[in-house]
CSV table of N, CA and C in Angstrom, one decimal:
chain,number,residue,atom,x,y,z
A,23,GLU,N,2.2,4.2,5.7
A,23,GLU,CA,2.3,5.7,5.7
A,23,GLU,C,3.4,6.2,4.8
A,24,ARG,N,4.5,5.4,4.7
A,24,ARG,CA,5.6,5.8,3.8
A,24,ARG,C,5.1,5.9,2.4
A,25,ALA,N,4.3,5.0,1.9
A,25,ALA,CA,3.8,5.0,0.6
A,25,ALA,C,3.0,6.3,0.3
A,26,VAL,N,2.2,6.7,1.3
A,26,VAL,CA,1.4,7.9,1.2
A,26,VAL,C,2.3,9.1,1.2
A,27,ILE,N,3.2,9.2,2.1
A,27,ILE,CA,4.1,10.3,2.3
A,27,ILE,C,5.1,10.5,1.3
A,28,GLU,N,5.8,9.4,1.0
A,28,GLU,CA,7.0,9.4,0.1
A,28,GLU,C,6.7,9.0,-1.3
A,29,GLY,N,5.6,8.3,-1.6
A,29,GLY,CA,5.3,7.7,-2.8
A,29,GLY,C,4.8,8.5,-4.0
A,30,GLY,N,4.4,9.7,-3.7
A,30,GLY,CA,4.0,10.6,-4.7
A,30,GLY,C,2.5,11.1,-4.5
A,31,ASP,N,2.0,11.8,-5.4
A,31,ASP,CA,0.7,12.4,-5.2
A,31,ASP,C,-0.5,11.7,-5.8
A,32,ASN,N,-0.3,10.5,-6.3
A,32,ASN,CA,-1.4,9.7,-6.9
A,32,ASN,C,-1.2,8.2,-6.7
A,33,PRO,N,-2.2,7.4,-6.8
A,33,PRO,CA,-2.1,6.0,-6.5
A,33,PRO,C,-1.1,5.3,-7.4
A,34,ALA,N,-1.0,5.6,-8.7
A,34,ALA,CA,-0.1,4.9,-9.6
A,34,ALA,C,1.4,5.2,-9.1
A,35,ASN,N,1.7,6.4,-8.8
A,35,ASN,CA,3.1,6.7,-8.3
A,35,ASN,C,3.4,6.0,-7.0
A,36,ARG,N,2.4,6.0,-6.2
A,36,ARG,CA,2.6,5.3,-4.9
A,36,ARG,C,2.8,3.8,-5.0
A,37,ALA,N,2.0,3.2,-6.0
A,37,ALA,CA,2.2,1.8,-6.2
A,37,ALA,C,3.5,1.4,-6.8
A,38,VAL,N,4.0,2.3,-7.7
A,38,VAL,CA,5.3,2.1,-8.3
A,38,VAL,C,6.4,2.2,-7.2
A,39,TRP,N,6.2,3.3,-6.4
A,39,TRP,CA,7.2,3.5,-5.4
A,39,TRP,C,7.3,2.3,-4.4
A,40,ALA,N,6.2,1.8,-3.9
A,40,ALA,CA,6.1,0.7,-3.0
A,40,ALA,C,6.8,-0.5,-3.6
A,41,PHE,N,6.4,-0.8,-4.9
A,41,PHE,CA,6.9,-2.0,-5.6
A,41,PHE,C,8.4,-1.9,-5.7
A,42,ARG,N,8.9,-0.7,-6.2
A,42,ARG,CA,10.3,-0.5,-6.4
A,42,ARG,C,11.1,-0.6,-5.1
A,43,SER,N,10.5,-0.1,-4.0
A,43,SER,CA,11.2,-0.1,-2.7
A,43,SER,C,11.4,-1.5,-2.2
A,44,VAL,N,10.6,-2.4,-2.6
A,44,VAL,CA,10.7,-3.8,-2.1
A,44,VAL,C,11.5,-4.7,-3.1
A,45,LEU,N,11.1,-4.5,-4.4
A,45,LEU,CA,11.7,-5.4,-5.4
A,45,LEU,C,12.8,-4.9,-6.3
A,46,SER,N,13.1,-3.6,-6.1
A,46,SER,CA,14.1,-2.9,-6.9
A,46,SER,C,13.9,-3.0,-8.4
A,47,ARG,N,12.6,-3.0,-8.8
A,47,ARG,CA,12.3,-2.9,-10.2
A,47,ARG,C,10.9,-2.3,-10.3
A,48,ARG,N,10.6,-1.8,-11.5
A,48,ARG,CA,9.3,-1.3,-11.8
A,48,ARG,C,8.3,-2.4,-12.0
A,49,PRO,N,7.1,-2.2,-11.6
A,49,PRO,CA,6.1,-3.3,-11.9
A,49,PRO,C,5.7,-3.3,-13.3
A,50,SER,N,5.4,-4.4,-13.9
A,50,SER,CA,4.9,-4.5,-15.2
A,50,SER,C,3.6,-3.8,-15.3
A,51,ASP,N,3.1,-3.6,-16.5
A,51,ASP,CA,1.8,-2.9,-16.7
A,51,ASP,C,0.7,-3.8,-16.0
A,52,SER,N,0.7,-5.1,-16.1
A,52,SER,CA,-0.3,-5.9,-15.5
A,52,SER,C,-0.2,-5.9,-14.0
A,53,GLU,N,1.1,-5.9,-13.5
A,53,GLU,CA,1.3,-5.9,-12.1
A,53,GLU,C,0.7,-4.6,-11.5
A,54,LEU,N,1.1,-3.5,-12.2
A,54,LEU,CA,0.6,-2.2,-11.7
A,54,LEU,C,-0.9,-2.1,-11.7
A,55,LYS,N,-1.5,-2.6,-12.8
A,55,LYS,CA,-3.0,-2.7,-12.9
A,55,LYS,C,-3.6,-3.5,-11.7
A,56,SER,N,-3.0,-4.6,-11.4
A,56,SER,CA,-3.5,-5.4,-10.3
A,56,SER,C,-3.3,-4.7,-8.9
A,57,LEU,N,-2.2,-4.0,-8.7
A,57,LEU,CA,-2.0,-3.3,-7.5
A,57,LEU,C,-3.0,-2.1,-7.3
A,58,LEU,N,-3.2,-1.4,-8.4
A,58,LEU,CA,-4.2,-0.3,-8.3
A,58,LEU,C,-5.6,-0.8,-8.1
A,59,GLY,N,-5.9,-1.9,-8.8
A,59,GLY,CA,-7.3,-2.5,-8.5
A,59,GLY,C,-7.5,-2.9,-7.1
A,60,LEU,N,-6.4,-3.5,-6.6
A,60,LEU,CA,-6.5,-4.0,-5.2
A,60,LEU,C,-6.6,-2.7,-4.2
A,61,TYR,N,-5.8,-1.7,-4.5
A,61,TYR,CA,-5.9,-0.5,-3.7
A,61,TYR,C,-7.3,0.1,-3.7
A,62,GLU,N,-7.9,0.2,-4.9
A,62,GLU,CA,-9.2,0.8,-5.0
A,62,GLU,C,-10.3,-0.1,-4.3
A,63,GLU,N,-10.1,-1.4,-4.3
A,63,GLU,CA,-11.1,-2.3,-3.6
A,63,GLU,C,-10.9,-2.0,-2.1
A,64,TYR,N,-9.7,-2.0,-1.6
A,64,TYR,CA,-9.5,-1.8,-0.2
A,64,TYR,C,-9.9,-0.4,0.3
A,65,LYS,N,-9.6,0.6,-0.5
A,65,LYS,CA,-9.9,2.0,-0.2
A,65,LYS,C,-11.5,2.1,0.0
A,66,ALA,N,-12.2,1.5,-1.0
A,66,ALA,CA,-13.7,1.5,-0.9
A,66,ALA,C,-14.1,0.8,0.4
A,67,GLU,N,-13.5,-0.4,0.7
A,67,GLU,CA,-13.9,-1.2,1.9
A,67,GLU,C,-13.6,-0.4,3.1
A,68,PHE,N,-12.5,0.2,3.2
A,68,PHE,CA,-12.1,0.9,4.5
A,68,PHE,C,-12.8,2.3,4.6
A,69,THR,N,-13.2,2.9,3.5
A,69,THR,CA,-14.0,4.1,3.5
A,69,THR,C,-15.4,3.8,4.0
A,70,ALA,N,-16.0,2.6,3.6
A,70,ALA,CA,-17.3,2.2,4.0
A,70,ALA,C,-17.3,1.7,5.5
A,71,ASN,N,-16.1,1.2,5.9
A,71,ASN,CA,-16.0,0.7,7.3
A,71,ASN,C,-14.8,1.3,8.0
A,72,PRO,N,-15.0,2.5,8.5
A,72,PRO,CA,-13.8,3.2,9.1
A,72,PRO,C,-13.4,2.5,10.4
A,73,GLU,N,-14.2,1.7,11.0
A,73,GLU,CA,-13.8,1.0,12.2
A,73,GLU,C,-12.8,-0.1,11.9
A,74,ALA,N,-12.9,-0.7,10.7
A,74,ALA,CA,-12.0,-1.7,10.3
A,74,ALA,C,-10.6,-1.1,10.0
A,75,ALA,N,-10.6,0.1,9.4
A,75,ALA,CA,-9.4,0.8,9.1
A,75,ALA,C,-8.7,1.2,10.4
A,76,ALA,N,-9.5,1.7,11.4
A,76,ALA,CA,-8.9,2.1,12.7
A,76,ALA,C,-8.3,0.8,13.4
A,77,LYS,N,-9.0,-0.3,13.3
A,77,LYS,CA,-8.6,-1.5,14.0
A,77,LYS,C,-7.2,-2.0,13.3
A,78,LEU,N,-7.2,-1.9,12.0
A,78,LEU,CA,-5.9,-2.3,11.3
A,78,LEU,C,-4.8,-1.4,11.7
A,79,LEU,N,-5.0,-0.1,11.7
A,79,LEU,CA,-4.0,0.8,11.9
A,79,LEU,C,-3.6,0.9,13.4
A,80,ALA,N,-4.3,0.3,14.3
A,80,ALA,CA,-4.0,0.3,15.7
A,80,ALA,C,-2.9,-0.7,16.0
A,81,VAL,N,-2.6,-1.6,15.1
A,81,VAL,CA,-1.6,-2.6,15.3
A,81,VAL,C,-0.3,-2.1,14.9
A,82,GLY,N,0.7,-2.4,15.7
A,82,GLY,CA,2.1,-2.0,15.4
A,82,GLY,C,2.7,-1.3,16.6
A,83,GLU,N,4.0,-1.0,16.4
A,83,GLU,CA,4.8,-0.4,17.5
A,83,GLU,C,4.7,1.1,17.4
A,84,SER,N,4.5,1.7,16.2
A,84,SER,CA,4.4,3.2,16.1
A,84,SER,C,3.0,3.6,16.1
A,85,PRO,N,2.7,4.7,16.7
A,85,PRO,CA,1.3,5.3,16.6
A,85,PRO,C,1.1,5.8,15.2
A,86,ARG,N,-0.1,5.7,14.7
A,86,ARG,CA,-0.4,6.2,13.3
A,86,ARG,C,-0.4,7.7,13.2
A,87,ASN,N,0.0,8.2,12.0
A,87,ASN,CA,-0.1,9.6,11.7
A,87,ASN,C,-1.5,10.0,11.6
A,88,GLU,N,-2.1,10.7,12.5
A,88,GLU,CA,-3.5,11.1,12.5
A,88,GLU,C,-3.8,12.1,11.4
A,89,GLN,N,-2.8,12.7,10.8
A,89,GLN,CA,-3.0,13.7,9.7
A,89,GLN,C,-3.3,13.0,8.4
A,90,LEU,N,-3.0,11.7,8.3
A,90,LEU,CA,-3.3,11.0,7.0
A,90,LEU,C,-4.7,10.4,7.1
A,91,ASN,N,-5.3,10.3,5.9
A,91,ASN,CA,-6.6,9.6,5.8
A,91,ASN,C,-6.5,8.1,6.2
A,92,ALA,N,-7.2,7.7,7.2
A,92,ALA,CA,-7.1,6.3,7.7
A,92,ALA,C,-7.5,5.3,6.6
A,93,ALA,N,-8.5,5.5,5.9
A,93,ALA,CA,-8.9,4.6,4.8
A,93,ALA,C,-7.8,4.4,3.8
A,94,ASP,N,-7.2,5.5,3.4
A,94,ASP,CA,-6.1,5.5,2.4
A,94,ASP,C,-4.9,4.7,3.0
A,95,VAL,N,-4.5,5.0,4.2
A,95,VAL,CA,-3.3,4.4,4.8
A,95,VAL,C,-3.6,2.9,5.0
A,96,ALA,N,-4.8,2.5,5.4
A,96,ALA,CA,-5.2,1.1,5.6
A,96,ALA,C,-5.1,0.4,4.2
A,97,ALA,N,-5.6,1.0,3.2
A,97,ALA,CA,-5.6,0.4,1.9
A,97,ALA,C,-4.1,0.2,1.4
A,98,TRP,N,-3.3,1.2,1.6
A,98,TRP,CA,-1.9,1.0,1.3
A,98,TRP,C,-1.2,0.0,2.2
A,99,THR,N,-1.6,-0.2,3.4
A,99,THR,CA,-1.1,-1.2,4.3
A,99,THR,C,-1.3,-2.6,3.7
A,100,MET,N,-2.5,-2.8,3.2
A,100,MET,CA,-2.9,-4.1,2.6
A,100,MET,C,-2.1,-4.3,1.3
A,101,VAL,N,-2.0,-3.3,0.4
A,101,VAL,CA,-1.2,-3.4,-0.8
A,101,VAL,C,0.2,-3.7,-0.5
A,102,THR,N,0.8,-3.0,0.4
A,102,THR,CA,2.3,-3.3,0.7
A,102,THR,C,2.4,-4.6,1.4
A,103,HIS,N,1.5,-5.1,2.1
A,103,HIS,CA,1.5,-6.4,2.7
A,103,HIS,C,1.6,-7.4,1.6
A,104,LEU,N,0.8,-7.2,0.6
A,104,LEU,CA,0.8,-8.2,-0.6
A,104,LEU,C,2.2,-8.2,-1.2
A,105,ILE,N,2.7,-7.0,-1.5
A,105,ILE,CA,4.1,-6.9,-2.1
A,105,ILE,C,5.1,-7.6,-1.3
A,106,LEU,N,5.1,-7.4,0.0
A,106,LEU,CA,6.1,-8.0,0.9
A,106,LEU,C,5.9,-9.5,1.0
A,107,ASN,N,4.8,-10.0,0.6
A,107,ASN,CA,4.6,-11.5,0.7
A,107,ASN,C,4.6,-12.2,-0.7
A,108,LEU,N,5.0,-11.5,-1.7
A,108,LEU,CA,5.2,-12.1,-3.1
A,108,LEU,C,6.3,-13.1,-3.0
A,109,SER,N,6.2,-14.2,-3.7
A,109,SER,CA,7.3,-15.2,-3.7
A,109,SER,C,8.6,-14.5,-4.2
A,110,GLU,N,8.5,-13.6,-5.1
A,110,GLU,CA,9.7,-12.9,-5.6
A,110,GLU,C,10.4,-12.1,-4.5
A,111,THR,N,9.6,-11.6,-3.6
A,111,THR,CA,10.2,-10.9,-2.5
A,111,THR,C,10.8,-11.8,-1.5
A,112,VAL,N,10.1,-12.9,-1.1
A,112,VAL,CA,10.5,-13.8,-0.1
A,112,VAL,C,11.7,-14.6,-0.5
A,113,THR,N,11.9,-14.9,-1.8
A,113,THR,CA,13.0,-15.8,-2.3
A,113,THR,C,14.0,-14.9,-3.0
A,114,ARG,N,14.0,-13.6,-2.9
A,114,ARG,CA,15.0,-12.8,-3.5
A,114,ARG,C,16.4,-13.1,-3.0
A,115,GLY,N,17.3,-13.1,-4.0
A,115,GLY,CA,18.7,-13.3,-3.7
A,115,GLY,C,19.1,-14.7,-3.7
């Protein structure tokens, strides 16, 4: 949700925001292209299968923001999950 709310008004800005929030650097052009491709794939998947988006977003301690598009938030959840699990993130410092 933070990527959608705080990241900007388009997918590229949101991807850069999420990446910088975790890794403290801008993604390279190829990294950004990969993140945006992944986002588009997940967005299409969750748009076609809203039940899957709802199931994903039902997990966690905080209730989801019902004002945000579920497929969009679910897609960003998967993208940020990838960023948080990069070896660069895990071994940072």
